[in-house]
Short mmCIF file of C-alpha atoms in Angstrom, two decimals:
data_model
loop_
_atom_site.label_atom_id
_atom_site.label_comp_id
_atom_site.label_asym_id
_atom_site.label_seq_id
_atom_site.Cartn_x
_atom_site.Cartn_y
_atom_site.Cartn_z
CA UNK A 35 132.43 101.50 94.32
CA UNK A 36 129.77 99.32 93.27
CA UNK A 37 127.16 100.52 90.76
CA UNK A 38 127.91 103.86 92.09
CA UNK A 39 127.71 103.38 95.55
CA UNK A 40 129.87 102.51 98.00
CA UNK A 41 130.68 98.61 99.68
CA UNK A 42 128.59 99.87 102.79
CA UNK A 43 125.95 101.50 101.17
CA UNK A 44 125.29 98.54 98.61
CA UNK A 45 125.47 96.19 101.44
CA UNK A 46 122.23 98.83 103.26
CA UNK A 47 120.46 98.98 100.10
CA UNK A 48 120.57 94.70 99.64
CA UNK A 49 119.49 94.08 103.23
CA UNK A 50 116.79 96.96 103.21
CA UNK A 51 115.04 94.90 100.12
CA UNK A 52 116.17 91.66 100.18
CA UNK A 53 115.83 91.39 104.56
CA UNK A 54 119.97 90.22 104.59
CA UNK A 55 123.25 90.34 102.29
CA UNK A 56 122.96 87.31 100.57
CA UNK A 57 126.05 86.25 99.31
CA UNK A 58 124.44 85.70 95.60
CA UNK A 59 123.35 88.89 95.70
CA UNK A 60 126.76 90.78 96.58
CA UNK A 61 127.84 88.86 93.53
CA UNK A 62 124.69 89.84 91.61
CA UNK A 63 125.69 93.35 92.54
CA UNK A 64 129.10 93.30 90.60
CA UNK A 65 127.33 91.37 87.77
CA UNK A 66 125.67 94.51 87.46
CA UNK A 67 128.33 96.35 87.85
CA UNK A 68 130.22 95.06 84.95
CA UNK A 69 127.21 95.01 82.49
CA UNK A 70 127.29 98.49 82.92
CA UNK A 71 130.72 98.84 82.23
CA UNK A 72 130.49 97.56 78.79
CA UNK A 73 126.83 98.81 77.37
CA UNK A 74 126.92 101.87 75.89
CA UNK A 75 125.92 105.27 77.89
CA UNK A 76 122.12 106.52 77.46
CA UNK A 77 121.30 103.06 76.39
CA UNK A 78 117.57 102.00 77.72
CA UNK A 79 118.69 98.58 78.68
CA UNK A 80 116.33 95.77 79.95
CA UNK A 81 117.53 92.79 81.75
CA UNK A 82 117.09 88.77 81.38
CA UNK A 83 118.65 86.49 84.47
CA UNK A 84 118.60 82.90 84.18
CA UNK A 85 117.67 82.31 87.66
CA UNK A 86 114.63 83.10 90.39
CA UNK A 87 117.47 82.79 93.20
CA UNK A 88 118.82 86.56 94.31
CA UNK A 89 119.89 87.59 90.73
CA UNK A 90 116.49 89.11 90.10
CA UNK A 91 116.55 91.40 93.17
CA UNK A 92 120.23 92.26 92.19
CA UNK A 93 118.77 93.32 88.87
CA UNK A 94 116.39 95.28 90.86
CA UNK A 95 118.24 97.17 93.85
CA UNK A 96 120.77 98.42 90.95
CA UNK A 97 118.91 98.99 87.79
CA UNK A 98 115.63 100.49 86.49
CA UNK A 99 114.62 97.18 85.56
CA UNK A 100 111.78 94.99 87.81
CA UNK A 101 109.39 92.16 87.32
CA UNK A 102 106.35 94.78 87.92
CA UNK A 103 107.51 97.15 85.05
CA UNK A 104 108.24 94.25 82.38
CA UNK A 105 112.02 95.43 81.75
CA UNK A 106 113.65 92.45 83.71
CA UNK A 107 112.31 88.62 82.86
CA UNK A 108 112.99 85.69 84.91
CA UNK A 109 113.50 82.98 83.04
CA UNK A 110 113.74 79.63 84.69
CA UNK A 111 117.70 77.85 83.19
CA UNK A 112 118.94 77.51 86.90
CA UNK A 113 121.94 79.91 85.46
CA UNK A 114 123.80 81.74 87.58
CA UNK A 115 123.71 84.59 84.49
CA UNK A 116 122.32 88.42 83.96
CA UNK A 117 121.87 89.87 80.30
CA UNK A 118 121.21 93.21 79.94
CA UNK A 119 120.31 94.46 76.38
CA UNK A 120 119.53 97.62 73.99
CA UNK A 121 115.48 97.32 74.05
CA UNK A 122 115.51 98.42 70.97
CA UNK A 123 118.34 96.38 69.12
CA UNK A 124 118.49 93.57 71.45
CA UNK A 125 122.05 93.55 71.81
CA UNK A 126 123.66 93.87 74.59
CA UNK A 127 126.08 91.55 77.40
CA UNK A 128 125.47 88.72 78.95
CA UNK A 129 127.63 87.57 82.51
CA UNK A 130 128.07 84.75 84.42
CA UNK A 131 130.01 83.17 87.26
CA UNK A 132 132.97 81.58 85.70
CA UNK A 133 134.21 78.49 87.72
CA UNK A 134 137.32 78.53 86.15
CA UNK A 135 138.41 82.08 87.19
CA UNK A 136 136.14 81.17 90.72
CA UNK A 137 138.80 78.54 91.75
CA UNK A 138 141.56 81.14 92.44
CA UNK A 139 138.82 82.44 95.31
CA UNK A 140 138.31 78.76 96.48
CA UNK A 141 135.70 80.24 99.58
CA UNK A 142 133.65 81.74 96.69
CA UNK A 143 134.07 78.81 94.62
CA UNK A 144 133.25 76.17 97.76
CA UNK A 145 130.09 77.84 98.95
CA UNK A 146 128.77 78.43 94.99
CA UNK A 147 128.70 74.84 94.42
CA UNK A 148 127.74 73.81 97.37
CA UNK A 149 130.73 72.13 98.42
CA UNK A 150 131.27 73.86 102.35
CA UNK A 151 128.28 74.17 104.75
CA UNK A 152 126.98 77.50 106.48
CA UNK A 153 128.81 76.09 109.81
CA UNK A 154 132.16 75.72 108.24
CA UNK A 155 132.07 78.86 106.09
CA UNK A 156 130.12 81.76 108.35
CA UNK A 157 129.26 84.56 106.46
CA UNK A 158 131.82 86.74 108.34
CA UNK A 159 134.28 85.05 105.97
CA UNK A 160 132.20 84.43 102.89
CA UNK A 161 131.02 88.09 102.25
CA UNK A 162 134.54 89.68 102.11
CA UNK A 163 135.25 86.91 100.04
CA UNK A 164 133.27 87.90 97.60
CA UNK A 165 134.27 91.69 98.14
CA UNK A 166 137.81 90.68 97.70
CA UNK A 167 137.16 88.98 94.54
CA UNK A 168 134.31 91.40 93.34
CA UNK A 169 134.82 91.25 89.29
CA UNK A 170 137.23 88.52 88.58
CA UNK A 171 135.37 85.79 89.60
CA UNK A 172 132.87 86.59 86.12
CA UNK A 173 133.15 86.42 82.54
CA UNK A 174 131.46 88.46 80.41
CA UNK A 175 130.29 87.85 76.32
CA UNK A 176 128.40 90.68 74.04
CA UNK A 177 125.62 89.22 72.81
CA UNK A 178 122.30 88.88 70.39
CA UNK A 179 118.98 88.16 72.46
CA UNK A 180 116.46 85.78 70.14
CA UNK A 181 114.29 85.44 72.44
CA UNK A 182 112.11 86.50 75.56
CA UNK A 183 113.14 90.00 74.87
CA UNK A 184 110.19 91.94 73.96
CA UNK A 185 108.13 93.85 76.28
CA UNK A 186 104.36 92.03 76.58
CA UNK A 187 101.65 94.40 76.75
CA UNK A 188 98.67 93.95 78.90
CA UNK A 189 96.12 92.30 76.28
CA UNK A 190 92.34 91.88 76.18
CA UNK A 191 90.36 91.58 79.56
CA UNK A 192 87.77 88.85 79.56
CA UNK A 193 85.50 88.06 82.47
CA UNK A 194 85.68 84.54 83.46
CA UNK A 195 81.87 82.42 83.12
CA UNK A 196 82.73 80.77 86.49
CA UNK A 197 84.21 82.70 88.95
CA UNK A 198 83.16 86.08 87.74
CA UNK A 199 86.73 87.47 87.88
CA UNK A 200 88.47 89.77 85.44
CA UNK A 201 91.29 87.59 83.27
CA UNK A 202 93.53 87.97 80.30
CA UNK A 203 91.49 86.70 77.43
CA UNK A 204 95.18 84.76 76.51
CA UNK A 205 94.32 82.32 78.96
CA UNK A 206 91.67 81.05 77.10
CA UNK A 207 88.07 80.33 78.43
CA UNK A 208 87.32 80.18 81.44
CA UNK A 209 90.18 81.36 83.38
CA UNK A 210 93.09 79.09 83.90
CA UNK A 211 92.81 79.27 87.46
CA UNK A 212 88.89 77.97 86.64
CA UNK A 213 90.92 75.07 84.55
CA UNK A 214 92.66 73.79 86.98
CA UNK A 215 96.05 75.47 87.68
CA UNK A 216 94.81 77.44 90.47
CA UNK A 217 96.67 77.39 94.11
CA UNK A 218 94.07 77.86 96.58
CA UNK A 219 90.80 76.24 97.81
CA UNK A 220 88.45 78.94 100.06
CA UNK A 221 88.33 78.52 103.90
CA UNK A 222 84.75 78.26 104.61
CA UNK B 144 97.97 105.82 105.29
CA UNK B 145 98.47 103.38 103.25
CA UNK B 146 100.56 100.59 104.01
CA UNK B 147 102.04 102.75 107.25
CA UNK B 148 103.05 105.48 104.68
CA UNK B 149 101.19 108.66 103.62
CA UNK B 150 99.85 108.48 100.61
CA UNK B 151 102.65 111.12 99.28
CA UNK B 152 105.48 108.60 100.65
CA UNK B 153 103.53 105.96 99.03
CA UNK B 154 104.10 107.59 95.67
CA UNK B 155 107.74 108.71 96.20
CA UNK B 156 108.50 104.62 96.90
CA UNK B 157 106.56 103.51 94.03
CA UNK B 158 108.30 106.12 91.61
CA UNK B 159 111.37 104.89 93.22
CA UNK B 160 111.39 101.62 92.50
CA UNK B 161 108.90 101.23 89.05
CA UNK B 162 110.22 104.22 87.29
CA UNK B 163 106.74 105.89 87.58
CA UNK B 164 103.21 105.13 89.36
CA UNK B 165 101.20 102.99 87.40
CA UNK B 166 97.69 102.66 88.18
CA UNK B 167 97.92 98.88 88.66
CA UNK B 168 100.94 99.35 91.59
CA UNK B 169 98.69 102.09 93.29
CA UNK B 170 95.94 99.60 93.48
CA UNK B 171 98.16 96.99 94.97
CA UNK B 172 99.55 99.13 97.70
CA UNK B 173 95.60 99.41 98.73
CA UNK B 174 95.79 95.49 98.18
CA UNK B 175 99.12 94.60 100.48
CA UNK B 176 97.56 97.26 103.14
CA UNK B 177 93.99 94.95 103.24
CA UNK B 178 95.84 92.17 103.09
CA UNK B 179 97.66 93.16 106.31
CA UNK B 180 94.92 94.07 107.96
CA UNK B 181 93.44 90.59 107.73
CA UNK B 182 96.62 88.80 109.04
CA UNK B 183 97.39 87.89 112.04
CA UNK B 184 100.25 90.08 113.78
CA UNK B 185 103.71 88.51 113.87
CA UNK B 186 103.07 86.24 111.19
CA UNK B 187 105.52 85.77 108.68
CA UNK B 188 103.69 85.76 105.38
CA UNK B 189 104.76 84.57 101.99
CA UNK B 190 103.15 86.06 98.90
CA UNK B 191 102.01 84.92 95.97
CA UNK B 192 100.65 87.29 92.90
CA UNK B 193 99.02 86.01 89.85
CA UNK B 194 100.08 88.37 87.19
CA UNK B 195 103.33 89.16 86.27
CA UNK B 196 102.45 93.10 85.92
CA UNK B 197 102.89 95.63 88.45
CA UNK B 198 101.56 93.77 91.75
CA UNK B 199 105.14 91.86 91.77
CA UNK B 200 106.39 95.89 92.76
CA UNK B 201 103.30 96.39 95.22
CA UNK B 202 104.58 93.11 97.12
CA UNK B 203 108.24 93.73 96.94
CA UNK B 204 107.91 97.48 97.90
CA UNK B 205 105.34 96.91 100.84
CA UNK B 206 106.11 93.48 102.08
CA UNK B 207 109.50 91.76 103.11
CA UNK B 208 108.64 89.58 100.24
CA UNK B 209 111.20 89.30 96.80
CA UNK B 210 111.34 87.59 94.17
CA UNK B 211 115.26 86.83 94.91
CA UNK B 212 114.48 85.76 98.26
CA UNK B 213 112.21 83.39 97.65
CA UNK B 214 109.19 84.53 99.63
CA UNK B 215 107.32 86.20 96.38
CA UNK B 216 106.15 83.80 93.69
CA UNK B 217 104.48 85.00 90.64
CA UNK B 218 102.34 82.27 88.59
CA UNK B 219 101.08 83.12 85.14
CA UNK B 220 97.11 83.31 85.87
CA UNK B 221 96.64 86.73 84.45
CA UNK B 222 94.26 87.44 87.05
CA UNK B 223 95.03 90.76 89.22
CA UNK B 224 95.05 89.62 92.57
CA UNK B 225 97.29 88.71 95.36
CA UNK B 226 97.62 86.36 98.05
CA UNK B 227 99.32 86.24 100.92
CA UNK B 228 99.62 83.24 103.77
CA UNK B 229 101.60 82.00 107.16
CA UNK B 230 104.46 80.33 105.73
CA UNK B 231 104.53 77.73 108.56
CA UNK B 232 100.22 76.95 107.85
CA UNK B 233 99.67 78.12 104.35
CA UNK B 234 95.74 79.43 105.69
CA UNK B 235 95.71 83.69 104.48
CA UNK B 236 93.92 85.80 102.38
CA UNK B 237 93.68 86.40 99.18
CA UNK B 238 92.12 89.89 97.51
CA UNK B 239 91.23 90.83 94.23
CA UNK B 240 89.92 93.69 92.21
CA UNK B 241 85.99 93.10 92.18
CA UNK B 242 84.96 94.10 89.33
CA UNK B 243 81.01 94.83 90.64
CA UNK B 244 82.16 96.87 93.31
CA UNK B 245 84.82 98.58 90.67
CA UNK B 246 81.76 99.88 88.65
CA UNK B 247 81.14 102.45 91.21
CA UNK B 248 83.88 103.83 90.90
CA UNK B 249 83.60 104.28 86.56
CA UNK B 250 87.34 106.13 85.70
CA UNK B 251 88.98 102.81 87.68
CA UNK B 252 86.94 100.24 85.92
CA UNK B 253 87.16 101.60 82.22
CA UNK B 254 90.56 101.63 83.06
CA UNK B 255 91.15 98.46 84.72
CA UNK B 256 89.25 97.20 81.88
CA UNK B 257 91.09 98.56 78.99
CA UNK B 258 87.71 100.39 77.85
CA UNK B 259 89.62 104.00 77.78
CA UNK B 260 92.50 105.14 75.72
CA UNK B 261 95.40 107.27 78.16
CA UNK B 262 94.56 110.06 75.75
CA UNK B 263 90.83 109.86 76.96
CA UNK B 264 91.28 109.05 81.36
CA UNK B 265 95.19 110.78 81.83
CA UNK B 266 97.21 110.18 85.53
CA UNK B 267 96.21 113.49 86.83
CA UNK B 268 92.64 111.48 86.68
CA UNK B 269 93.02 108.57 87.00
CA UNK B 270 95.06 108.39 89.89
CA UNK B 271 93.36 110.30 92.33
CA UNK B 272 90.40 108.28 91.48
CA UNK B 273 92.28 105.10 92.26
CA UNK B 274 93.31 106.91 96.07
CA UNK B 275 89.65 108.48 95.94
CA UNK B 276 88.69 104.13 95.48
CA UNK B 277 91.15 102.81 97.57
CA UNK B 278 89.80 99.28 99.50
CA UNK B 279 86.47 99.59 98.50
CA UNK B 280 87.15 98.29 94.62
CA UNK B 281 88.73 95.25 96.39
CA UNK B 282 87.35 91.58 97.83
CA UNK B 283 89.07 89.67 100.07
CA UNK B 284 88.23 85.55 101.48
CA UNK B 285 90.42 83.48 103.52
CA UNK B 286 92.10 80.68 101.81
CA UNK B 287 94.07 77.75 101.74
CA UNK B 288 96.77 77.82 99.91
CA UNK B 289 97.75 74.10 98.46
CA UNK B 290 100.18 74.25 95.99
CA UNK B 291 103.23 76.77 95.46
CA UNK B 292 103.24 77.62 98.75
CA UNK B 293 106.60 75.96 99.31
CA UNK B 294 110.13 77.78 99.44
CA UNK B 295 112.20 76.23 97.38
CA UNK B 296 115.71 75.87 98.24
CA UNK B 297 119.18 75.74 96.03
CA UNK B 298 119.63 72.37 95.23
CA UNK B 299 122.57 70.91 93.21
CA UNK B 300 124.60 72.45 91.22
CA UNK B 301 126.45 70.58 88.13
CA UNK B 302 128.70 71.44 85.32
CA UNK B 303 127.25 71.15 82.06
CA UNK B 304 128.91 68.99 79.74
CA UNK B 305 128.69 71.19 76.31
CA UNK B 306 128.97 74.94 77.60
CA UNK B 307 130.75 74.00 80.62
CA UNK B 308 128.96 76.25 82.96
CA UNK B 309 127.68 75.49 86.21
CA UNK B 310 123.44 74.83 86.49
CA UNK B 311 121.26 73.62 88.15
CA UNK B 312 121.19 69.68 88.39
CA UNK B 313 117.28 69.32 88.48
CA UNK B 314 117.56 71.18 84.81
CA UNK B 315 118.87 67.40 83.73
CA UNK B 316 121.59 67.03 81.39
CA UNK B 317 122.92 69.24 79.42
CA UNK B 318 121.72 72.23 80.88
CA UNK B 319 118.46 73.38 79.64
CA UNK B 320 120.34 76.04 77.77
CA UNK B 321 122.31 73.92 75.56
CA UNK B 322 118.87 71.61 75.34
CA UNK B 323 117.65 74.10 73.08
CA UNK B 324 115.79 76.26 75.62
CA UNK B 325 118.80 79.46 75.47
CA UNK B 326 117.06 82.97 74.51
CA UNK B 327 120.55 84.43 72.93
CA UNK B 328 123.08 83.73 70.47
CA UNK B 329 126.81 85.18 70.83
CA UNK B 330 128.26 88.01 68.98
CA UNK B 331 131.44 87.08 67.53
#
């Protein structure tokens, strides 16, 4: 079992909202798993991953926590790493790939850093890999979160002088699209 | 229908996933439907959101689009739109709540506009004035998109030198962590 469901049934619910089993994710998945194992029961826990790359949709296949209801945070340390915390103490677990327990699972290990290419190790292998070594391959330490761990509210609403679109007043004035970090130019 | 669901499915999937419906998601389900409308059929869109609250869910329950995978990139502009765009072109659409047409429909815009307390404009109000809205609170105009429309892929991975976990290289060296930039201390 994996976060209370079984191998094929994780596997489903990963390729119904991610679009395929990414190998991060199946890890992501036990990450989980073992965070749960250690915080207490009945604890509202949100969630911090040090990465943008499959941990955050682990986080949110198997938890309460998403990006749209503020409980998990992305926060950009290129980690491979999940913390999941009391919201109300901040305390809680952090885990992370270990390399050192990784090398006894050398496909794991190989494709992780890199070292293998997609030709040489086919997913067919790699995935029950990672099945095989589920939660040894991770470490896990209890720790204090000092940062980054308060919910943000929503904040004032200000109406932007120059493109006449509703913005949070903490960007300043005008919007910061209307400064200069927008994305976009119109098509005429 | 919204979004090929009935508006009851709709609901059931946002619950699912958020933990309840918030206003802002219900909007964005009307905003990934318009959006889909405008683009072409067959083409595999990316999305980009500009706020970090609630359209992130709309996208990732509606579209193929994660934040793990890649295809969903949220950028800090506190505005409450959403764009989506060919992946191969970067030309799509981008719609927002328009706040002139919002004022015709009052219960959304005092909302939207944080001129009403929950006490004052509860769910069982304001959300069947949000379905009773639906597209016609929203803009849309075609647009370019001409930065951050890039996937980004893995890169390389290193071993930091002080914590002796494995990062990403681009972070430079030590890890960004250990440069001062970690959100947790441990718990001996």
């Amino acid at each position: 079992m994996i976060c209370g469901r079984t191998q094929n049934e994780a596997i489903q619910e990963i390729e119904n909202f991610h679009g395929f089993v990414a190998p991060g994710l199946l890890i992501g998945a036990f990450m989980v798993d073992l965070l749960y194992e250690h915080l207490d029961k009945g604890v509202e826990a949100d969630a911090i991953v040090e990465t943008r790359q499959c941990l955050p949709d682990a986080v949110q296949i198997f938890t309460p926590c998403t990006v749209g209801n503020g409980w998990l945070k992305i926060l950009d340390l290129g980690k491979f790493a999940i913390t999941m915390f009391d919201r109300n103490t901040f305390e809680g677990y952090r885990t992370w790939l270990d390399l050192d327990k990784a090398r006894a699972h050398p496909d794991v290990y190989n494709w992780f850093m890199g070292l293998v290419s997609k030709k040489d190790l086919p997913k067919e292998i790699l995935l029950p890999a990672i099945m095989a070594a589920g939660k040894a391959i991770l470490s896990i330490n209890k720790v204090n979160v000092v940062q980054y761990g308060k919910r943000q509210g929503k904040g004032d609403i200000r109406v932007c002088e120059n493109c006449n679109e509703a913005y949070a007043a903490s960007q300043g004035s005008p919007c910061s699209a209307c400064q200069g970090n927008g994305y976009y130019k119109p098509v005429p």
